[in-house]
PDB file of C-alpha atoms in Angstrom:
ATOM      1  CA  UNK A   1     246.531  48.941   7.285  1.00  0.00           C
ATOM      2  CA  UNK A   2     244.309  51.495   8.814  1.00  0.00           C
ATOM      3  CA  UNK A   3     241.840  51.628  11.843  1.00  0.00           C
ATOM      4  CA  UNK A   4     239.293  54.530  12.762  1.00  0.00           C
ATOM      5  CA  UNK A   5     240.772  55.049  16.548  1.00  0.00           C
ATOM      6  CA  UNK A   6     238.410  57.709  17.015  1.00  0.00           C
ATOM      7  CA  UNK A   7     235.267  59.772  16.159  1.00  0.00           C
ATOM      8  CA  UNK A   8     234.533  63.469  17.529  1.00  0.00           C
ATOM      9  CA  UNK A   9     237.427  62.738  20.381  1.00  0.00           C
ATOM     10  CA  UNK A  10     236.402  65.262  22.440  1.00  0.00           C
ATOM     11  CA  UNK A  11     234.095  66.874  21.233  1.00  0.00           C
ATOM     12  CA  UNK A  12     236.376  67.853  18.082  1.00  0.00           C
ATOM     13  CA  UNK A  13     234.331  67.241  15.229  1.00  0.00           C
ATOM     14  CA  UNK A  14     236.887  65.019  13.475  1.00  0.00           C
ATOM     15  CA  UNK A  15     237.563  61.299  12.190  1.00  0.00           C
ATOM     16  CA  UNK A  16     240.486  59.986  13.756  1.00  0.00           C
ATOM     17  CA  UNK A  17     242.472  57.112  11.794  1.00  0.00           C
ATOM     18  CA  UNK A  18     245.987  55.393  12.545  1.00  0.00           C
ATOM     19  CA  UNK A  19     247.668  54.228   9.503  1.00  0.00           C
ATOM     20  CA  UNK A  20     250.031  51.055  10.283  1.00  0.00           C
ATOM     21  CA  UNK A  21     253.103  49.204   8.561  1.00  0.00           C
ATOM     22  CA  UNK A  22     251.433  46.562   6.020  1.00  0.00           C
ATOM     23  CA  UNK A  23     254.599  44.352   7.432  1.00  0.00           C
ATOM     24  CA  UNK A  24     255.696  45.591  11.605  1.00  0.00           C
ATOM     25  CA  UNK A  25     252.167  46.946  12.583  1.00  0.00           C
ATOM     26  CA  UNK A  26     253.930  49.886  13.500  1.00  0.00           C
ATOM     27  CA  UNK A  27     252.064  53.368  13.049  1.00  0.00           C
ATOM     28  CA  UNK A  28     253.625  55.316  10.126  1.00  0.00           C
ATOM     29  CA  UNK A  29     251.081  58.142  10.312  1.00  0.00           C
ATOM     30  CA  UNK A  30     247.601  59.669  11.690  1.00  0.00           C
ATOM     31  CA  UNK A  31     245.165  61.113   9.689  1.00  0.00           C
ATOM     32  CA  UNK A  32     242.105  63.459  10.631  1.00  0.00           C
ATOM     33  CA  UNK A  33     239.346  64.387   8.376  1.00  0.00           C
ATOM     34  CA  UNK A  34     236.276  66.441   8.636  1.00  0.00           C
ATOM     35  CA  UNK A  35     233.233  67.476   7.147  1.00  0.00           C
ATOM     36  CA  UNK A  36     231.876  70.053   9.581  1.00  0.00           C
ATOM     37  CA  UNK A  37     232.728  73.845  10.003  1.00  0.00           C
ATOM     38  CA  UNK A  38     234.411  73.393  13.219  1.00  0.00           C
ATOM     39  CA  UNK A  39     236.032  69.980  12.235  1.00  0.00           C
ATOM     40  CA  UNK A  40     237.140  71.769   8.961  1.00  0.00           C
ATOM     41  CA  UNK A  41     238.811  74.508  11.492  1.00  0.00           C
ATOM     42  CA  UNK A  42     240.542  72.078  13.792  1.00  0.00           C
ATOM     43  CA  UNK A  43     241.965  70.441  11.098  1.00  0.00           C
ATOM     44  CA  UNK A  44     243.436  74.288   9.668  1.00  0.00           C
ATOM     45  CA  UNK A  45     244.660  75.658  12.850  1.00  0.00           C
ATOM     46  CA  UNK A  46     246.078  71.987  12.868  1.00  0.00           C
ATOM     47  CA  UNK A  47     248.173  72.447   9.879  1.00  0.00           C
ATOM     48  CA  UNK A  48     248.705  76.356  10.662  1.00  0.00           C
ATOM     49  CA  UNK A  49     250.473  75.194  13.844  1.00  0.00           C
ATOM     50  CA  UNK A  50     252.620  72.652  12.501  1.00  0.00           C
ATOM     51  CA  UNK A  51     254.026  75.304  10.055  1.00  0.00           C
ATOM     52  CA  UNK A  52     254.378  77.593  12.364  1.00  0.00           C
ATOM     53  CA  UNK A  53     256.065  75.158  14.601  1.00  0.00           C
ATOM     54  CA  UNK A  54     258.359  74.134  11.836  1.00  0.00           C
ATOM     55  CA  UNK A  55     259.782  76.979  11.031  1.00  0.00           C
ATOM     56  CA  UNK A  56     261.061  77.306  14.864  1.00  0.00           C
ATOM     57  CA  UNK A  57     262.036  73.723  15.928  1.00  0.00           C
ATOM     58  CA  UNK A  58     264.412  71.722  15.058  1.00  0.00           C
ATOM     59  CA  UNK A  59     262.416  68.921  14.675  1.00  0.00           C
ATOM     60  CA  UNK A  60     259.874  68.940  12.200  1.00  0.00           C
ATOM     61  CA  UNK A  61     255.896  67.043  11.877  1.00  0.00           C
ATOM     62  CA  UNK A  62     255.742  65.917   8.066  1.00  0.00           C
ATOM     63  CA  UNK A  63     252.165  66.180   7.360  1.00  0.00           C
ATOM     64  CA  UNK A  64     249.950  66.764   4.237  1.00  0.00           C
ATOM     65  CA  UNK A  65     247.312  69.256   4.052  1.00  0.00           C
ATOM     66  CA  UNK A  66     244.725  68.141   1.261  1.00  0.00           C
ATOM     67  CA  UNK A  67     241.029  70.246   0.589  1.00  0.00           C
ATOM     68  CA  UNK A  68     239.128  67.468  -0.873  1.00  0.00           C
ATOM     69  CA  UNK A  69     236.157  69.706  -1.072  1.00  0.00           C
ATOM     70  CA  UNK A  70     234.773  73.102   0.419  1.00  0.00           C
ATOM     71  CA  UNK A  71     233.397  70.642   2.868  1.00  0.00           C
ATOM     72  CA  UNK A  72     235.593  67.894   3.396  1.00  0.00           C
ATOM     73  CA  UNK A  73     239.614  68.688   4.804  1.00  0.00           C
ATOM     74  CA  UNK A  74     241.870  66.046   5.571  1.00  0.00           C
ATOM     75  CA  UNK A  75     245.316  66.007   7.090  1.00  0.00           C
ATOM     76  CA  UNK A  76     247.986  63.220   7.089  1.00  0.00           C
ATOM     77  CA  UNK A  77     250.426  63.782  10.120  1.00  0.00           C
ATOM     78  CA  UNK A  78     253.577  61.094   9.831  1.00  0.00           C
ATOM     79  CA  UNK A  79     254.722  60.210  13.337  1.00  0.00           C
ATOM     80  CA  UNK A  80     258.602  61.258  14.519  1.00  0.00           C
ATOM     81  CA  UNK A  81     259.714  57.859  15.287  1.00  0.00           C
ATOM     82  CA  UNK A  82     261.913  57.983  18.648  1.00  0.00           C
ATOM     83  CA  UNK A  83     259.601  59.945  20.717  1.00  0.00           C
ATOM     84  CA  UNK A  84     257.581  58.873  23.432  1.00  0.00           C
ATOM     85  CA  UNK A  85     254.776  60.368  25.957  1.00  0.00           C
ATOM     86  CA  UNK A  86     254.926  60.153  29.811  1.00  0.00           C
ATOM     87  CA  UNK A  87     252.138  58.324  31.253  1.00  0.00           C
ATOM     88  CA  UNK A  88     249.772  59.605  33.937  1.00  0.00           C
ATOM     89  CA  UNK A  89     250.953  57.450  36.834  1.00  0.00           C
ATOM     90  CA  UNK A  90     254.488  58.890  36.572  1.00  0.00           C
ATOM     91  CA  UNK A  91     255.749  59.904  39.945  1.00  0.00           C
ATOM     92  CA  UNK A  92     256.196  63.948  40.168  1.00  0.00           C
ATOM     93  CA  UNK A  93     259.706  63.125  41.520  1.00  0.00           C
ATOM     94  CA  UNK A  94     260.211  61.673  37.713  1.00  0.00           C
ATOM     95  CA  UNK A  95     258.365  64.209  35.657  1.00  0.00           C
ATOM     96  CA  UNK A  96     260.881  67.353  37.099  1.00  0.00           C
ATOM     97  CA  UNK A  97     262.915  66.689  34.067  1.00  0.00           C
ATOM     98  CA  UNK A  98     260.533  65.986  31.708  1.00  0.00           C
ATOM     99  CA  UNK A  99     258.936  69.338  33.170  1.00  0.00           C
ATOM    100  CA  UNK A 100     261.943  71.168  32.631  1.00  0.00           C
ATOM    101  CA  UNK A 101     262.849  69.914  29.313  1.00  0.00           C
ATOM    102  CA  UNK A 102     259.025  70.770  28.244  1.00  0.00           C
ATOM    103  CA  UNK A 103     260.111  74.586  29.496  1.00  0.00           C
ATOM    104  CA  UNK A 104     263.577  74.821  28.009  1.00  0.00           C
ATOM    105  CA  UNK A 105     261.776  73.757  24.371  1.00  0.00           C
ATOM    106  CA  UNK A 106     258.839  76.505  24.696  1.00  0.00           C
ATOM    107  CA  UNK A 107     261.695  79.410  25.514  1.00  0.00           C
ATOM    108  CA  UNK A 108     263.614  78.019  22.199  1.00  0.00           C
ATOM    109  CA  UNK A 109     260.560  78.135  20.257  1.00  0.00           C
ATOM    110  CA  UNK A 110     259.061  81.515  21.839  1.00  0.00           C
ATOM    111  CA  UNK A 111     262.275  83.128  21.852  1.00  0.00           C
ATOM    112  CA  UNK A 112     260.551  85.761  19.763  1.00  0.00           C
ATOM    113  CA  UNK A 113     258.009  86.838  22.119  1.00  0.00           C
ATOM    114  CA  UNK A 114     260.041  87.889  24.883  1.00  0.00           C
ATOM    115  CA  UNK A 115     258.513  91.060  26.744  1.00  0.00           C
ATOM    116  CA  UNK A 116     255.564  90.732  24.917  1.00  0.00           C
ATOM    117  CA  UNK A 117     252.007  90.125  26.501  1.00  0.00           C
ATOM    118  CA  UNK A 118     250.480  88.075  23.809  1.00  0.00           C
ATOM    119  CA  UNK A 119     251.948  85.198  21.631  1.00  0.00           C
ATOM    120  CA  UNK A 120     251.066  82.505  19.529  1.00  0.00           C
ATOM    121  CA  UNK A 121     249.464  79.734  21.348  1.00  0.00           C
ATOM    122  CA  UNK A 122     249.414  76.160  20.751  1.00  0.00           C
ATOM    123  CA  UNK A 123     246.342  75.538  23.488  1.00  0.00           C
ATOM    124  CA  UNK A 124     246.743  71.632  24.360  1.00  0.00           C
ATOM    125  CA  UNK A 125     250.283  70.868  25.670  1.00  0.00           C
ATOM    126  CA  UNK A 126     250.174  67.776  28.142  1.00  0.00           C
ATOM    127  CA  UNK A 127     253.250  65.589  29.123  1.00  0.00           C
ATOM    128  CA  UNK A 128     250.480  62.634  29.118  1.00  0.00           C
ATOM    129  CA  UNK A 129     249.623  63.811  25.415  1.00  0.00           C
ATOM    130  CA  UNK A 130     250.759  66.522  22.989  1.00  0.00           C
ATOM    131  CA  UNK A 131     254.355  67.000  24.329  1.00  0.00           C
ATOM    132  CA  UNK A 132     257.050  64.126  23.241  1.00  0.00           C
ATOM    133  CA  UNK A 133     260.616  63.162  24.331  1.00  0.00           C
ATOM    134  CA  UNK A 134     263.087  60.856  22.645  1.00  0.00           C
ATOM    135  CA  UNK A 135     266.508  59.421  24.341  1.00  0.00           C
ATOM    136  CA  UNK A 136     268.540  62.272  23.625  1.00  0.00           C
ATOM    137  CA  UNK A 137     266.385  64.824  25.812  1.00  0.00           C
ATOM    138  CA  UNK A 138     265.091  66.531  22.702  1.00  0.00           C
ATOM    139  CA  UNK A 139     261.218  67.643  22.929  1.00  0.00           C
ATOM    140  CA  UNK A 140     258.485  67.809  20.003  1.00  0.00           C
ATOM    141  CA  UNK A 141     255.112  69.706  20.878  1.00  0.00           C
ATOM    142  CA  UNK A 142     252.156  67.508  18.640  1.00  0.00           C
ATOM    143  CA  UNK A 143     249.097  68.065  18.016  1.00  0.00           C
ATOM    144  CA  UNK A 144     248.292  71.847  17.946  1.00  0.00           C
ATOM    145  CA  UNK A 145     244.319  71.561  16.463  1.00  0.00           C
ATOM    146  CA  UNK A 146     243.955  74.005  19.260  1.00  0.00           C
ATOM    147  CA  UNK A 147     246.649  76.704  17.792  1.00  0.00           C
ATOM    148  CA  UNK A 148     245.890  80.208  17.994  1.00  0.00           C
ATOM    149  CA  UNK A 149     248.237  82.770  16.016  1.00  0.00           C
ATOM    150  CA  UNK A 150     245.413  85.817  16.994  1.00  0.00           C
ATOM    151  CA  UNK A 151     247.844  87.012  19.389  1.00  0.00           C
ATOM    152  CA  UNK A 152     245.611  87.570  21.753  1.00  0.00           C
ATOM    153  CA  UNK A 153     246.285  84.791  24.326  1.00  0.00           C
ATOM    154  CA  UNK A 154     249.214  85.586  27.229  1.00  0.00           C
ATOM    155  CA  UNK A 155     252.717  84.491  26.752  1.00  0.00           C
ATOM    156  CA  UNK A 156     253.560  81.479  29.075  1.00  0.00           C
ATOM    157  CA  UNK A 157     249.986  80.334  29.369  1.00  0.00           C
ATOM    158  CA  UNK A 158     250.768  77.161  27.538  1.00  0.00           C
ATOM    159  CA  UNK A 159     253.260  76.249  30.463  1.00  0.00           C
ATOM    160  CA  UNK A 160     251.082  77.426  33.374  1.00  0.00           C
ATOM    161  CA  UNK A 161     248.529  75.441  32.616  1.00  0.00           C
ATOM    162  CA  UNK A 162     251.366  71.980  31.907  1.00  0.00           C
ATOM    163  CA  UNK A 163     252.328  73.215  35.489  1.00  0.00           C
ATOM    164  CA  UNK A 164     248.874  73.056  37.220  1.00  0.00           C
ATOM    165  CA  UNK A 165     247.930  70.061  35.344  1.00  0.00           C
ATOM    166  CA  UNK A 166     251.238  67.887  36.470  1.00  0.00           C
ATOM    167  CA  UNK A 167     249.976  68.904  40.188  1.00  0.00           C
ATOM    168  CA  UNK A 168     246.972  68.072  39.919  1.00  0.00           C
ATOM    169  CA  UNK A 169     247.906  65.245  38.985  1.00  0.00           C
ATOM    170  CA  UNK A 170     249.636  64.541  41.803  1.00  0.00           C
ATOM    171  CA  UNK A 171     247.419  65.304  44.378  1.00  0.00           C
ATOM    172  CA  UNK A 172     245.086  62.776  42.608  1.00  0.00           C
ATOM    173  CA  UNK A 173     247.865  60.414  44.205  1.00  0.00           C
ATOM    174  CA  UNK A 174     249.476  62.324  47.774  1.00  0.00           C
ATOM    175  CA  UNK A 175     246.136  64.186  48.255  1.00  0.00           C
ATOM    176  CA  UNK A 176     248.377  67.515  49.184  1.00  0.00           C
ATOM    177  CA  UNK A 177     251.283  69.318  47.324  1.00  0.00           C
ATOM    178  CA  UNK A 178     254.219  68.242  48.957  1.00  0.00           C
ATOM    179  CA  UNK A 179     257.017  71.090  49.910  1.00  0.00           C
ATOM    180  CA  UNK A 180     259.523  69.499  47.289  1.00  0.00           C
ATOM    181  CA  UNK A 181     256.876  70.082  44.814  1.00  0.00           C
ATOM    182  CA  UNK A 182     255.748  73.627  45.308  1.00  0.00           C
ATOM    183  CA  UNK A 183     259.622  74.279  45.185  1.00  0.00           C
ATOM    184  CA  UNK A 184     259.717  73.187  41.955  1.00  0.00           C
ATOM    185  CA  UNK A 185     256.942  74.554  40.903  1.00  0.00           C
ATOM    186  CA  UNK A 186     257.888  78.022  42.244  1.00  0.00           C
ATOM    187  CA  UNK A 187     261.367  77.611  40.343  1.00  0.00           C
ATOM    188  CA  UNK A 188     259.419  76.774  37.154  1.00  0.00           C
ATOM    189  CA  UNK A 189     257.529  80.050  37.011  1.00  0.00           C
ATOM    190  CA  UNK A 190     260.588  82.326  38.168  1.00  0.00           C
ATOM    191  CA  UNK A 191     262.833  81.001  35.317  1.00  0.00           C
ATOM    192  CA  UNK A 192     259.517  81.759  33.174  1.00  0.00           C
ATOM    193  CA  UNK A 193     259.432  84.886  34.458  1.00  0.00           C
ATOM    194  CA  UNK A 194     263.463  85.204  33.876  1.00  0.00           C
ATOM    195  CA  UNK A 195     263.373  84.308  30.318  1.00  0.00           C
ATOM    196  CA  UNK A 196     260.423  87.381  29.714  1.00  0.00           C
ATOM    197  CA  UNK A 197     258.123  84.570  28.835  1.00  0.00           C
ATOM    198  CA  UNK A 198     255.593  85.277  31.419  1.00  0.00           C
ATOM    199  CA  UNK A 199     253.058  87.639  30.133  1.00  0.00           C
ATOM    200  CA  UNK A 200     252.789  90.420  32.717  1.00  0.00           C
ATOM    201  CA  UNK A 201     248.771  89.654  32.868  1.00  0.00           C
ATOM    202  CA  UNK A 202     250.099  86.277  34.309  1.00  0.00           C
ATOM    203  CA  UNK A 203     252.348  87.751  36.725  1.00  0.00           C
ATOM    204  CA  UNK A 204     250.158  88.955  40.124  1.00  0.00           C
ATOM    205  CA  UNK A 205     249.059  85.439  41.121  1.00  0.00           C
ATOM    206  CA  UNK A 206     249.938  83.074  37.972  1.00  0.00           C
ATOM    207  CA  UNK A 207     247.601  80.137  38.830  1.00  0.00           C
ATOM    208  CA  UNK A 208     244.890  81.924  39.592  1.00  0.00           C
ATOM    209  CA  UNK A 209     245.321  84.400  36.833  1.00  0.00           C
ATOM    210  CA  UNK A 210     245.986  81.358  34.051  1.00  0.00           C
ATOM    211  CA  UNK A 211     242.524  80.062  35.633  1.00  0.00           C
ATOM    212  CA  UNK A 212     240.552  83.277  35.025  1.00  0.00           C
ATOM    213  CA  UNK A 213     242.314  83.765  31.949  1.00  0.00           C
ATOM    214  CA  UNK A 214     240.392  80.007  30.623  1.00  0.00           C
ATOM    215  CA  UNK A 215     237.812  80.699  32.087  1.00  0.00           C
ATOM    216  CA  UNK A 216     237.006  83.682  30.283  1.00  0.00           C
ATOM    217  CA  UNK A 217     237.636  82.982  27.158  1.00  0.00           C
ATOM    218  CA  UNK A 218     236.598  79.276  27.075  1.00  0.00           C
ATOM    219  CA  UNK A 219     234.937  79.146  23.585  1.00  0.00           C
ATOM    220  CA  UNK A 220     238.435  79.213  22.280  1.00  0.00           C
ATOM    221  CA  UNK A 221     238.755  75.581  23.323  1.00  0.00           C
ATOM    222  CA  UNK A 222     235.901  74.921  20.891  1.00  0.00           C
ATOM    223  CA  UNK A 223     234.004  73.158  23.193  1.00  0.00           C
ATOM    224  CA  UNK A 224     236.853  70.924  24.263  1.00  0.00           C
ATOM    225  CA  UNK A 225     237.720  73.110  27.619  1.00  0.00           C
ATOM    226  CA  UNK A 226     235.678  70.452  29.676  1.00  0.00           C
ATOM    227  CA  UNK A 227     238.874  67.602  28.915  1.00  0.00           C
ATOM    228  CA  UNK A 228     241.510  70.339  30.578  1.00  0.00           C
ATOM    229  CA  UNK A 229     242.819  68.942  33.896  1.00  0.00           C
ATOM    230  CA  UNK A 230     243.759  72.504  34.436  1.00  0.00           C
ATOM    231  CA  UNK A 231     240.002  73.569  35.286  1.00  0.00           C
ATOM    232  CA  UNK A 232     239.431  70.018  37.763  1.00  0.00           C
ATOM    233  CA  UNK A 233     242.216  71.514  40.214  1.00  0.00           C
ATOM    234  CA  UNK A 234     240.722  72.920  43.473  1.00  0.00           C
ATOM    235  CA  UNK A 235     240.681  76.107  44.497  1.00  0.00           C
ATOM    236  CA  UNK A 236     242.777  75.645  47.244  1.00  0.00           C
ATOM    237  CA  UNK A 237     245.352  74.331  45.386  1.00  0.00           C
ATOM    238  CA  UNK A 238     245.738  77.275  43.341  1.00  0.00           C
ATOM    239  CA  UNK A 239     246.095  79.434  46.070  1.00  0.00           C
ATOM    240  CA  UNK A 240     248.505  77.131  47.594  1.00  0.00           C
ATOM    241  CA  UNK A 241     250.692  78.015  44.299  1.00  0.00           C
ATOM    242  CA  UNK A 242     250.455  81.384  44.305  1.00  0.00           C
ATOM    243  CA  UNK A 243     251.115  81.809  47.758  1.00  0.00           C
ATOM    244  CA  UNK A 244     254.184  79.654  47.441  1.00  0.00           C
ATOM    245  CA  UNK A 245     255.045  81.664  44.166  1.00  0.00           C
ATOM    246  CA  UNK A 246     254.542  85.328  47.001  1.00  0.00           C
ATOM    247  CA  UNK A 247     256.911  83.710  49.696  1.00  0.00           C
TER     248      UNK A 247
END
């Protein structure tokens, strides 16, 4: 059985559909399809990531890449069965692992890029989305329609902006940043930094920086940039990272 769950999510140009178990229900599999240019190029950098991806993780998305015509792409992505999001109303106290997991899987998979001040870039990575857990602790980055292999984007970006996002997230809730989490914060971008997956144009003030970095370059989001929590976090929240990142 199939359902369309969504069309032109986001501004994305696509059809979404889940594809369920005839007998539990369950979804099996998610396919996207498009018949416009920047559908069409979703749906490549889609499948470009995933391959990329696969060769690196130890996990691996089963999809099928089919070119029906020059103007119609479709991709069929199974779903790793296992794995499971966070939701958005998850304590910060709680996500710190989940956090830390989501960093320990991007230095395994980026191991490559050490030193260097551009790498591969999957665009999208959300603990509330794109970035999965199972019961063993192992972690499976989704969805990379976003994926940029131009090597032009800054090592570590990916993470800063899963950092800022997870705190803004919780000052939607405490209305501050508490101490406990700019500590945890600040350790998060140090052992970035320690593993030489920090692009040095990250470095001098990484919040801010990450910020100025999106907001320069925002047509690479496609016209998606306006769903990134990362750009809703106030100013003085940013500066309250950096200056706990100086101290």
């Amino acid at each position: 059985m199939k359902y369309i769950k969504g069309v032109h999510r986001h501004g994305s140009e696509t059809f979404l559909i889940v594809s369920n178990n005839q007998q539990s229900l369950e979804p099996n599999s998610i396919i996207k399809t498009s018949t416009t240019k920047s559908g069409i190029n979703s749906i490549i950098s889609e499948y470009k990531g995933i391959e990329w991806y696969n060769h690196l993780s130890k996990n691996k998305i089963v999809c099928n890449f089919d070119i029906k015509t020059k103007n119609y792409y479709r991709i069929e992505i199974k779903l790793n069965k296992g794995f499971f999001n966070i939701t958005t109303n998850t304590s910060y106290q709680k996500i710190k692992k989940y956090l830390d997991l989501t960093i320990k899987h991007y230095v395994e998979i980026w191991h490559g890029f050490k030193n260097k001040s551009h790498s591969p870039f999957h665009g999208d990575l959300s603990l509330v989305g794109n970035v999965m857990f199972n019961d063993v602790d192992e972690v499976l980055f989704v969805d990379w329609e976003q994926f940029d292999n131009s090597l032009k984007m800054p090592t570590g970006l990916d993470i800063m902006m899963i950092i800022i996002e997870n705190v803004w997230y919780e000052t939607l809730k405490a209305n501050q940043i508490s101490k406990d989490v700019l500590k945890h914060v600040k350790n998060s971008i140090e052992n970035l930094i320690k593993a030489q997956l920090l692009s040095p144009l990250l470095q001098k003030k990484p919040a801010q920086s990450s910020l100025n970095f999106i907001n320069d370059n925002i047509e690479i989001w496609r016209g998606q940039h306006y769903k990134l929590p990362v750009l809703k976090m106030p100013k003085k929240y940013i500066i309250e990272i950096d200056n706990a990142i100086t101290n």
